[in-house]
Structure formats: C-alpha cells, structure tokens
mmCIF file with all atom_site columns, C-alpha atoms in Angstrom:
data_model
loop_
_atom_site.group_PDB
_atom_site.id
_atom_site.type_symbol
_atom_site.label_atom_id
_atom_site.label_alt_id
_atom_site.label_comp_id
_atom_site.label_asym_id
_atom_site.label_entity_id
_atom_site.label_seq_id
_atom_site.pdbx_PDB_ins_code
_atom_site.Cartn_x
_atom_site.Cartn_y
_atom_site.Cartn_z
_atom_site.occupancy
_atom_site.B_iso_or_equiv
_atom_site.pdbx_formal_charge
_atom_site.auth_seq_id
_atom_site.auth_comp_id
_atom_site.auth_asym_id
_atom_site.auth_atom_id
_atom_site.pdbx_PDB_model_num
ATOM 1   C CA . UNK A 1 1   ? -115.414 -35.039 55.463 1.00 77.00 ? 865  UNK A CA 1
ATOM 2   C CA . UNK A 1 2   ? -116.175 -32.652 52.599 1.00 78.00 ? 866  UNK A CA 1
ATOM 3   C CA . UNK A 1 3   ? -115.839 -34.221 49.160 1.00 80.00 ? 867  UNK A CA 1
ATOM 4   C CA . UNK A 1 4   ? -115.592 -32.729 45.665 1.00 85.00 ? 868  UNK A CA 1
ATOM 5   C CA . UNK A 1 5   ? -119.092 -34.078 45.031 1.00 84.00 ? 869  UNK A CA 1
ATOM 6   C CA . UNK A 1 6   ? -120.373 -31.729 47.769 1.00 79.00 ? 870  UNK A CA 1
ATOM 7   C CA . UNK A 1 7   ? -119.955 -28.908 45.232 1.00 83.00 ? 871  UNK A CA 1
ATOM 8   C CA . UNK A 1 8   ? -122.749 -30.463 43.152 1.00 87.00 ? 872  UNK A CA 1
ATOM 9   C CA . UNK A 1 9   ? -126.472 -30.616 43.824 1.00 85.00 ? 873  UNK A CA 1
ATOM 10  C CA . UNK A 1 10  ? -127.559 -33.057 46.527 1.00 82.00 ? 874  UNK A CA 1
ATOM 11  C CA . UNK A 1 11  ? -130.636 -35.260 46.592 1.00 80.00 ? 875  UNK A CA 1
ATOM 12  C CA . UNK A 1 12  ? -133.329 -33.277 48.401 1.00 78.00 ? 876  UNK A CA 1
ATOM 13  C CA . UNK A 1 13  ? -135.832 -36.035 49.301 1.00 74.00 ? 877  UNK A CA 1
ATOM 14  C CA . UNK A 1 14  ? -138.728 -33.909 48.000 1.00 77.00 ? 878  UNK A CA 1
ATOM 15  C CA . UNK A 1 15  ? -138.529 -31.098 50.574 1.00 79.00 ? 879  UNK A CA 1
ATOM 16  C CA . UNK A 1 16  ? -140.071 -28.109 48.724 1.00 81.00 ? 880  UNK A CA 1
ATOM 17  C CA . UNK A 1 17  ? -137.870 -25.674 50.633 1.00 79.00 ? 881  UNK A CA 1
ATOM 18  C CA . UNK A 1 18  ? -134.613 -27.534 49.908 1.00 80.00 ? 882  UNK A CA 1
ATOM 19  C CA . UNK A 1 19  ? -131.985 -24.881 49.297 1.00 85.00 ? 883  UNK A CA 1
ATOM 20  C CA . UNK A 1 20  ? -128.399 -25.021 48.095 1.00 88.00 ? 884  UNK A CA 1
ATOM 21  C CA . UNK A 1 21  ? -126.659 -21.666 48.342 1.00 89.00 ? 885  UNK A CA 1
ATOM 22  C CA . UNK A 1 22  ? -123.270 -20.049 47.823 1.00 91.00 ? 886  UNK A CA 1
ATOM 23  C CA . UNK A 1 23  ? -121.900 -16.680 48.900 1.00 91.00 ? 887  UNK A CA 1
ATOM 24  C CA . UNK A 1 24  ? -118.624 -15.268 47.566 1.00 92.00 ? 888  UNK A CA 1
ATOM 25  C CA . UNK A 1 25  ? -117.581 -11.826 48.790 1.00 92.00 ? 889  UNK A CA 1
ATOM 26  C CA . UNK A 1 26  ? -114.989 -9.606  47.135 1.00 94.00 ? 890  UNK A CA 1
ATOM 27  C CA . UNK A 1 27  ? -113.232 -6.404  48.182 1.00 92.00 ? 891  UNK A CA 1
ATOM 28  C CA . UNK A 1 28  ? -111.251 -3.477  46.890 1.00 93.00 ? 892  UNK A CA 1
ATOM 29  C CA . UNK A 1 29  ? -109.835 -2.313  50.263 1.00 90.00 ? 893  UNK A CA 1
ATOM 30  C CA . UNK A 1 30  ? -107.960 0.717   48.943 1.00 91.00 ? 894  UNK A CA 1
ATOM 31  C CA . UNK A 1 31  ? -111.281 2.099   47.615 1.00 92.00 ? 895  UNK A CA 1
ATOM 32  C CA . UNK A 1 32  ? -113.435 1.003   50.572 1.00 92.00 ? 896  UNK A CA 1
ATOM 33  C CA . UNK A 1 33  ? -115.501 -1.101  48.162 1.00 94.00 ? 897  UNK A CA 1
ATOM 34  C CA . UNK A 1 34  ? -117.096 -4.441  49.010 1.00 92.00 ? 898  UNK A CA 1
ATOM 35  C CA . UNK A 1 35  ? -119.460 -6.748  47.228 1.00 94.00 ? 899  UNK A CA 1
ATOM 36  C CA . UNK A 1 36  ? -120.684 -10.261 46.747 1.00 94.00 ? 900  UNK A CA 1
ATOM 37  C CA . UNK A 1 37  ? -121.836 -12.851 44.296 1.00 96.00 ? 901  UNK A CA 1
ATOM 38  C CA . UNK A 1 38  ? -124.670 -14.800 45.889 1.00 96.00 ? 902  UNK A CA 1
ATOM 39  C CA . UNK A 1 39  ? -126.952 -17.480 44.517 1.00 96.00 ? 903  UNK A CA 1
ATOM 40  C CA . UNK A 1 40  ? -129.200 -20.272 45.628 1.00 94.00 ? 904  UNK A CA 1
ATOM 41  C CA . UNK A 1 41  ? -131.070 -23.063 43.951 1.00 94.00 ? 905  UNK A CA 1
ATOM 42  C CA . UNK A 1 42  ? -134.392 -24.541 45.027 1.00 92.00 ? 906  UNK A CA 1
ATOM 43  C CA . UNK A 1 43  ? -134.284 -27.614 42.832 1.00 89.00 ? 907  UNK A CA 1
ATOM 44  C CA . UNK A 1 44  ? -137.559 -29.103 44.084 1.00 89.00 ? 908  UNK A CA 1
ATOM 45  C CA . UNK A 1 45  ? -139.405 -25.935 43.051 1.00 91.00 ? 909  UNK A CA 1
ATOM 46  C CA . UNK A 1 46  ? -137.278 -25.457 39.914 1.00 93.00 ? 910  UNK A CA 1
ATOM 47  C CA . UNK A 1 47  ? -135.955 -21.960 40.470 1.00 96.00 ? 911  UNK A CA 1
ATOM 48  C CA . UNK A 1 48  ? -132.643 -20.193 41.080 1.00 97.00 ? 912  UNK A CA 1
ATOM 49  C CA . UNK A 1 49  ? -131.952 -16.736 42.472 1.00 97.00 ? 913  UNK A CA 1
ATOM 50  C CA . UNK A 1 50  ? -128.560 -15.195 41.866 1.00 98.00 ? 914  UNK A CA 1
ATOM 51  C CA . UNK A 1 51  ? -126.870 -11.889 41.388 1.00 97.00 ? 915  UNK A CA 1
ATOM 52  C CA . UNK A 1 52  ? -124.339 -9.292  42.411 1.00 97.00 ? 916  UNK A CA 1
ATOM 53  C CA . UNK A 1 53  ? -124.160 -6.413  44.882 1.00 96.00 ? 917  UNK A CA 1
ATOM 54  C CA . UNK A 1 54  ? -121.420 -3.801  45.388 1.00 96.00 ? 918  UNK A CA 1
ATOM 55  C CA . UNK A 1 55  ? -121.222 -0.898  47.825 1.00 94.00 ? 919  UNK A CA 1
ATOM 56  C CA . UNK A 1 56  ? -118.913 1.705   49.317 1.00 94.00 ? 920  UNK A CA 1
ATOM 57  C CA . UNK A 1 57  ? -119.328 4.574   51.787 1.00 92.00 ? 921  UNK A CA 1
ATOM 58  C CA . UNK A 1 58  ? -121.746 6.307   49.403 1.00 92.00 ? 922  UNK A CA 1
ATOM 59  C CA . UNK A 1 59  ? -124.448 3.763   50.245 1.00 88.00 ? 923  UNK A CA 1
ATOM 60  C CA . UNK A 1 60  ? -124.786 0.358   51.823 1.00 79.00 ? 924  UNK A CA 1
ATOM 61  C CA . UNK A 1 61  ? -128.467 -0.505  51.506 1.00 88.00 ? 925  UNK A CA 1
ATOM 62  C CA . UNK A 1 62  ? -129.998 -2.169  48.467 1.00 84.00 ? 926  UNK A CA 1
ATOM 63  C CA . UNK A 1 63  ? -131.657 1.077   47.405 1.00 88.00 ? 927  UNK A CA 1
ATOM 64  C CA . UNK A 1 64  ? -128.521 3.261   47.596 1.00 91.00 ? 928  UNK A CA 1
ATOM 65  C CA . UNK A 1 65  ? -125.503 0.998   47.065 1.00 95.00 ? 929  UNK A CA 1
ATOM 66  C CA . UNK A 1 66  ? -123.358 1.140   43.922 1.00 96.00 ? 930  UNK A CA 1
ATOM 67  C CA . UNK A 1 67  ? -125.089 -1.900  42.403 1.00 97.00 ? 931  UNK A CA 1
ATOM 68  C CA . UNK A 1 68  ? -127.760 -4.346  43.533 1.00 96.00 ? 932  UNK A CA 1
ATOM 69  C CA . UNK A 1 69  ? -129.232 -7.117  41.407 1.00 97.00 ? 933  UNK A CA 1
ATOM 70  C CA . UNK A 1 70  ? -130.506 -9.963  43.511 1.00 93.00 ? 934  UNK A CA 1
ATOM 71  C CA . UNK A 1 71  ? -133.823 -11.518 44.395 1.00 92.00 ? 935  UNK A CA 1
ATOM 72  C CA . UNK A 1 72  ? -135.575 -12.342 41.130 1.00 95.00 ? 936  UNK A CA 1
ATOM 73  C CA . UNK A 1 73  ? -136.386 -16.055 40.826 1.00 97.00 ? 937  UNK A CA 1
ATOM 74  C CA . UNK A 1 74  ? -135.480 -17.538 37.454 1.00 98.00 ? 938  UNK A CA 1
ATOM 75  C CA . UNK A 1 75  ? -136.228 -21.055 36.239 1.00 98.00 ? 939  UNK A CA 1
ATOM 76  C CA . UNK A 1 76  ? -133.203 -23.198 37.063 1.00 96.00 ? 940  UNK A CA 1
ATOM 77  C CA . UNK A 1 77  ? -131.431 -23.561 33.703 1.00 97.00 ? 941  UNK A CA 1
ATOM 78  C CA . UNK A 1 78  ? -131.576 -26.983 32.057 1.00 96.00 ? 942  UNK A CA 1
ATOM 79  C CA . UNK A 1 79  ? -128.432 -28.959 32.847 1.00 96.00 ? 943  UNK A CA 1
ATOM 80  C CA . UNK A 1 80  ? -127.413 -26.602 35.676 1.00 97.00 ? 944  UNK A CA 1
ATOM 81  C CA . UNK A 1 81  ? -125.377 -27.739 38.637 1.00 96.00 ? 945  UNK A CA 1
ATOM 82  C CA . UNK A 1 82  ? -124.482 -25.862 41.796 1.00 93.00 ? 946  UNK A CA 1
ATOM 83  C CA . UNK A 1 83  ? -121.513 -24.009 40.266 1.00 96.00 ? 947  UNK A CA 1
ATOM 84  C CA . UNK A 1 84  ? -122.356 -24.349 36.550 1.00 98.00 ? 948  UNK A CA 1
ATOM 85  C CA . UNK A 1 85  ? -125.172 -22.192 35.168 1.00 98.00 ? 949  UNK A CA 1
ATOM 86  C CA . UNK A 1 86  ? -126.121 -18.917 33.476 1.00 98.00 ? 950  UNK A CA 1
ATOM 87  C CA . UNK A 1 87  ? -129.124 -16.843 34.561 1.00 98.00 ? 951  UNK A CA 1
ATOM 88  C CA . UNK A 1 88  ? -131.154 -14.396 32.438 1.00 98.00 ? 952  UNK A CA 1
ATOM 89  C CA . UNK A 1 89  ? -129.615 -11.463 34.372 1.00 98.00 ? 953  UNK A CA 1
ATOM 90  C CA . UNK A 1 90  ? -126.235 -12.583 32.879 1.00 98.00 ? 954  UNK A CA 1
ATOM 91  C CA . UNK A 1 91  ? -124.738 -14.118 36.050 1.00 98.00 ? 955  UNK A CA 1
ATOM 92  C CA . UNK A 1 92  ? -122.619 -16.993 34.824 1.00 98.00 ? 956  UNK A CA 1
ATOM 93  C CA . UNK A 1 93  ? -120.929 -19.402 37.220 1.00 98.00 ? 957  UNK A CA 1
ATOM 94  C CA . UNK A 1 94  ? -118.441 -22.005 35.977 1.00 98.00 ? 958  UNK A CA 1
ATOM 95  C CA . UNK A 1 95  ? -116.522 -24.718 37.796 1.00 97.00 ? 959  UNK A CA 1
ATOM 96  C CA . UNK A 1 96  ? -112.890 -24.990 36.753 1.00 97.00 ? 960  UNK A CA 1
ATOM 97  C CA . UNK A 1 97  ? -112.063 -27.651 39.354 1.00 96.00 ? 961  UNK A CA 1
ATOM 98  C CA . UNK A 1 98  ? -114.510 -28.667 42.134 1.00 95.00 ? 962  UNK A CA 1
ATOM 99  C CA . UNK A 1 99  ? -113.473 -27.411 45.581 1.00 90.00 ? 963  UNK A CA 1
ATOM 100 C CA . UNK A 1 100 ? -110.565 -25.527 43.944 1.00 94.00 ? 964  UNK A CA 1
ATOM 101 C CA . UNK A 1 101 ? -111.433 -22.941 41.263 1.00 96.00 ? 965  UNK A CA 1
ATOM 102 C CA . UNK A 1 102 ? -114.472 -21.142 39.794 1.00 96.00 ? 966  UNK A CA 1
ATOM 103 C CA . UNK A 1 103 ? -115.155 -18.375 37.259 1.00 98.00 ? 967  UNK A CA 1
ATOM 104 C CA . UNK A 1 104 ? -117.856 -15.702 37.447 1.00 98.00 ? 968  UNK A CA 1
ATOM 105 C CA . UNK A 1 105 ? -119.176 -13.362 34.777 1.00 98.00 ? 969  UNK A CA 1
ATOM 106 C CA . UNK A 1 106 ? -121.833 -10.681 34.952 1.00 98.00 ? 970  UNK A CA 1
ATOM 107 C CA . UNK A 1 107 ? -122.864 -7.696  32.822 1.00 98.00 ? 971  UNK A CA 1
ATOM 108 C CA . UNK A 1 108 ? -126.035 -5.767  33.689 1.00 97.00 ? 972  UNK A CA 1
ATOM 109 C CA . UNK A 1 109 ? -127.164 -2.347  34.900 1.00 95.00 ? 973  UNK A CA 1
ATOM 110 C CA . UNK A 1 110 ? -123.806 -0.592  34.588 1.00 96.00 ? 974  UNK A CA 1
ATOM 111 C CA . UNK A 1 111 ? -121.948 -3.377  36.416 1.00 98.00 ? 975  UNK A CA 1
ATOM 112 C CA . UNK A 1 112 ? -119.605 -5.841  34.760 1.00 98.00 ? 976  UNK A CA 1
ATOM 113 C CA . UNK A 1 113 ? -117.448 -8.393  36.455 1.00 97.00 ? 977  UNK A CA 1
ATOM 114 C CA . UNK A 1 114 ? -115.071 -11.095 35.417 1.00 98.00 ? 978  UNK A CA 1
ATOM 115 C CA . UNK A 1 115 ? -113.626 -12.858 38.437 1.00 97.00 ? 979  UNK A CA 1
ATOM 116 C CA . UNK A 1 116 ? -111.972 -16.081 39.453 1.00 97.00 ? 980  UNK A CA 1
ATOM 117 C CA . UNK A 1 117 ? -111.966 -17.667 42.894 1.00 94.00 ? 981  UNK A CA 1
ATOM 118 C CA . UNK A 1 118 ? -109.144 -20.078 43.857 1.00 94.00 ? 982  UNK A CA 1
ATOM 119 C CA . UNK A 1 119 ? -108.908 -22.067 47.083 1.00 91.00 ? 983  UNK A CA 1
ATOM 120 C CA . UNK A 1 120 ? -105.994 -21.435 49.412 1.00 90.00 ? 984  UNK A CA 1
ATOM 121 C CA . UNK A 1 121 ? -107.088 -24.015 52.007 1.00 87.00 ? 985  UNK A CA 1
ATOM 122 C CA . UNK A 1 122 ? -109.366 -27.068 52.149 1.00 85.00 ? 986  UNK A CA 1
ATOM 123 C CA . UNK A 1 123 ? -113.037 -26.503 52.928 1.00 81.00 ? 987  UNK A CA 1
ATOM 124 C CA . UNK A 1 124 ? -113.992 -26.545 56.610 1.00 78.00 ? 988  UNK A CA 1
ATOM 125 C CA . UNK A 1 125 ? -117.299 -27.935 57.895 1.00 73.00 ? 989  UNK A CA 1
ATOM 126 C CA . UNK A 1 126 ? -118.647 -25.179 60.117 1.00 67.00 ? 990  UNK A CA 1
ATOM 127 C CA . UNK A 1 127 ? -121.995 -26.788 60.880 1.00 62.00 ? 991  UNK A CA 1
ATOM 128 C CA . UNK A 1 128 ? -124.856 -24.667 62.209 1.00 54.00 ? 992  UNK A CA 1
ATOM 129 C CA . UNK A 1 129 ? -125.421 -23.132 65.626 1.00 53.00 ? 993  UNK A CA 1
ATOM 130 C CA . UNK A 1 130 ? -127.765 -25.005 67.971 1.00 57.00 ? 994  UNK A CA 1
ATOM 131 C CA . UNK A 1 131 ? -131.443 -24.775 67.076 1.00 52.00 ? 995  UNK A CA 1
ATOM 132 C CA . UNK A 1 132 ? -130.806 -23.529 63.547 1.00 49.00 ? 996  UNK A CA 1
ATOM 133 C CA . UNK A 1 133 ? -131.204 -26.723 61.539 1.00 51.00 ? 997  UNK A CA 1
ATOM 134 C CA . UNK A 1 134 ? -133.979 -25.087 59.506 1.00 52.00 ? 998  UNK A CA 1
ATOM 135 C CA . UNK A 1 135 ? -131.152 -23.257 57.713 1.00 50.00 ? 999  UNK A CA 1
ATOM 136 C CA . UNK A 1 136 ? -130.022 -26.522 56.141 1.00 53.00 ? 1000 UNK A CA 1
ATOM 137 C CA . UNK A 1 137 ? -128.351 -29.844 56.677 1.00 57.00 ? 1001 UNK A CA 1
ATOM 138 C CA . UNK A 1 138 ? -124.728 -28.853 56.063 1.00 67.00 ? 1002 UNK A CA 1
ATOM 139 C CA . UNK A 1 139 ? -122.553 -25.757 55.807 1.00 68.00 ? 1003 UNK A CA 1
ATOM 140 C CA . UNK A 1 140 ? -118.914 -25.315 54.898 1.00 73.00 ? 1004 UNK A CA 1
ATOM 141 C CA . UNK A 1 141 ? -116.593 -22.410 54.319 1.00 81.00 ? 1005 UNK A CA 1
ATOM 142 C CA . UNK A 1 142 ? -113.331 -22.232 52.452 1.00 84.00 ? 1006 UNK A CA 1
ATOM 143 C CA . UNK A 1 143 ? -110.553 -19.655 52.384 1.00 85.00 ? 1007 UNK A CA 1
ATOM 144 C CA . UNK A 1 144 ? -109.528 -18.529 48.950 1.00 90.00 ? 1008 UNK A CA 1
ATOM 145 C CA . UNK A 1 145 ? -108.620 -15.592 46.781 1.00 92.00 ? 1009 UNK A CA 1
ATOM 146 C CA . UNK A 1 146 ? -110.982 -13.751 44.473 1.00 93.00 ? 1010 UNK A CA 1
ATOM 147 C CA . UNK A 1 147 ? -109.212 -11.985 41.608 1.00 95.00 ? 1011 UNK A CA 1
ATOM 148 C CA . UNK A 1 148 ? -110.395 -10.177 38.527 1.00 96.00 ? 1012 UNK A CA 1
ATOM 149 C CA . UNK A 1 149 ? -112.133 -6.993  37.523 1.00 97.00 ? 1013 UNK A CA 1
ATOM 150 C CA . UNK A 1 150 ? -115.255 -5.123  38.483 1.00 98.00 ? 1014 UNK A CA 1
ATOM 151 C CA . UNK A 1 151 ? -116.544 -2.185  36.446 1.00 98.00 ? 1015 UNK A CA 1
ATOM 152 C CA . UNK A 1 152 ? -119.168 0.091   38.025 1.00 96.00 ? 1016 UNK A CA 1
ATOM 153 C CA . UNK A 1 153 ? -120.553 2.877   35.829 1.00 92.00 ? 1017 UNK A CA 1
ATOM 154 C CA . UNK A 1 154 ? -117.313 2.938   33.836 1.00 95.00 ? 1018 UNK A CA 1
ATOM 155 C CA . UNK A 1 155 ? -114.975 2.889   36.841 1.00 96.00 ? 1019 UNK A CA 1
ATOM 156 C CA . UNK A 1 156 ? -112.697 -0.172  36.769 1.00 97.00 ? 1020 UNK A CA 1
ATOM 157 C CA . UNK A 1 157 ? -111.468 -1.950  39.910 1.00 96.00 ? 1021 UNK A CA 1
ATOM 158 C CA . UNK A 1 158 ? -109.115 -4.853  40.470 1.00 95.00 ? 1022 UNK A CA 1
ATOM 159 C CA . UNK A 1 159 ? -110.638 -7.066  43.149 1.00 94.00 ? 1023 UNK A CA 1
ATOM 160 C CA . UNK A 1 160 ? -108.938 -9.228  45.702 1.00 81.00 ? 1024 UNK A CA 1
ATOM 161 C CA . UNK A 1 161 ? -109.559 -11.247 48.820 1.00 73.00 ? 1025 UNK A CA 1
ATOM 162 C CA . UNK A 1 162 ? -112.483 -13.538 49.422 1.00 71.00 ? 1026 UNK A CA 1
ATOM 163 C CA . UNK A 1 163 ? -113.818 -16.654 51.042 1.00 64.00 ? 1027 UNK A CA 1
ATOM 164 C CA . UNK A 1 164 ? -116.505 -19.060 49.911 1.00 65.00 ? 1028 UNK A CA 1
ATOM 165 C CA . UNK A 1 165 ? -119.469 -20.361 51.872 1.00 58.00 ? 1029 UNK A CA 1
ATOM 166 C CA . UNK A 1 166 ? -121.846 -23.118 50.768 1.00 51.00 ? 1030 UNK A CA 1
ATOM 167 C CA . UNK A 1 167 ? -124.947 -24.396 52.495 1.00 58.00 ? 1031 UNK A CA 1
ATOM 168 C CA . UNK A 1 168 ? -127.513 -27.081 51.812 1.00 57.00 ? 1032 UNK A CA 1
#
C-alpha cells in the first residue's frame, strides 16, 4: 500500500548510493513538443540533481534539444523534502497535497515554466523487473494531469498531460 508519507524522504540505512527520484513528463501535442522535470536526491551523500528538458522535431538529444539543464549536483537544500525544495538552477518543487498536487517553477537559460501536477488516480506500485533491485527498493507511478505554461526563447506554450513516477 502506498501512503502519503511515501512522498517524503525515507530512511536510507546509510547506503551511500541511496536514491529517491521523481520524473514528471509534460507535452504540447499540437506542437510536437515534449519535456520533463526530473530530480533525484542522494541524502546520504548530501546532494540533489534536478532540472528541465524540452525537445521537438528540431532536436532530441541533450546537445540539440530546445532546452536541457540537468546533471549538476547541488547540495541538498537545508530543510528539503522529496517534493519541497529549490535548487540554485531555479528549479522549485512544492507539495500542495501529498500524493495529490504539486507545483513546479523554473527560470534559466531562456526557459521558464510554471506548472501544476494533479492526480487523476491513486498511485500504483509497479515494482521493478526481475534482477533490477539495484535500481531501488520501491517504485510507483501515478496518472495525473500537468497544466501550466512553458516559455522557450520567448515562445509560450500551454502544457497538458502527464504522469508521475517515483523511485527509492
């Protein structure tokens, strides 16, 4: 059973590679535009990586997509929790209601976003495929709707769609 407390950090028993991650895709289907907000925390080591990517048919790799800002480790902010933190690259994640609603803000490198994700169904424990326990101890996904705006180099988009995946 997945509980609201599963949206917070879990005790990691000292494993230096303990990882808690979240992936939230978004789309603008009529423009052929996709993207994601992705972040993970390694609380034992004290760092967080998080950022935003967006792409369309003009480029889909990190070096040629519309926007890519992910991979720099930052010190995990004091007082952070899984879905409550702000990173130096401006990614801000806020819980409105655990397992129900979240807000996301970002403004860097010609990309701004202000989005909200709302659940449309309860979270579902998907587990891991056989022989892949090194990925983590638990994984769940949840259907929902991402709404809000994305601005790329001055071009404004209304986003929609989305799911949410969390692993630990």
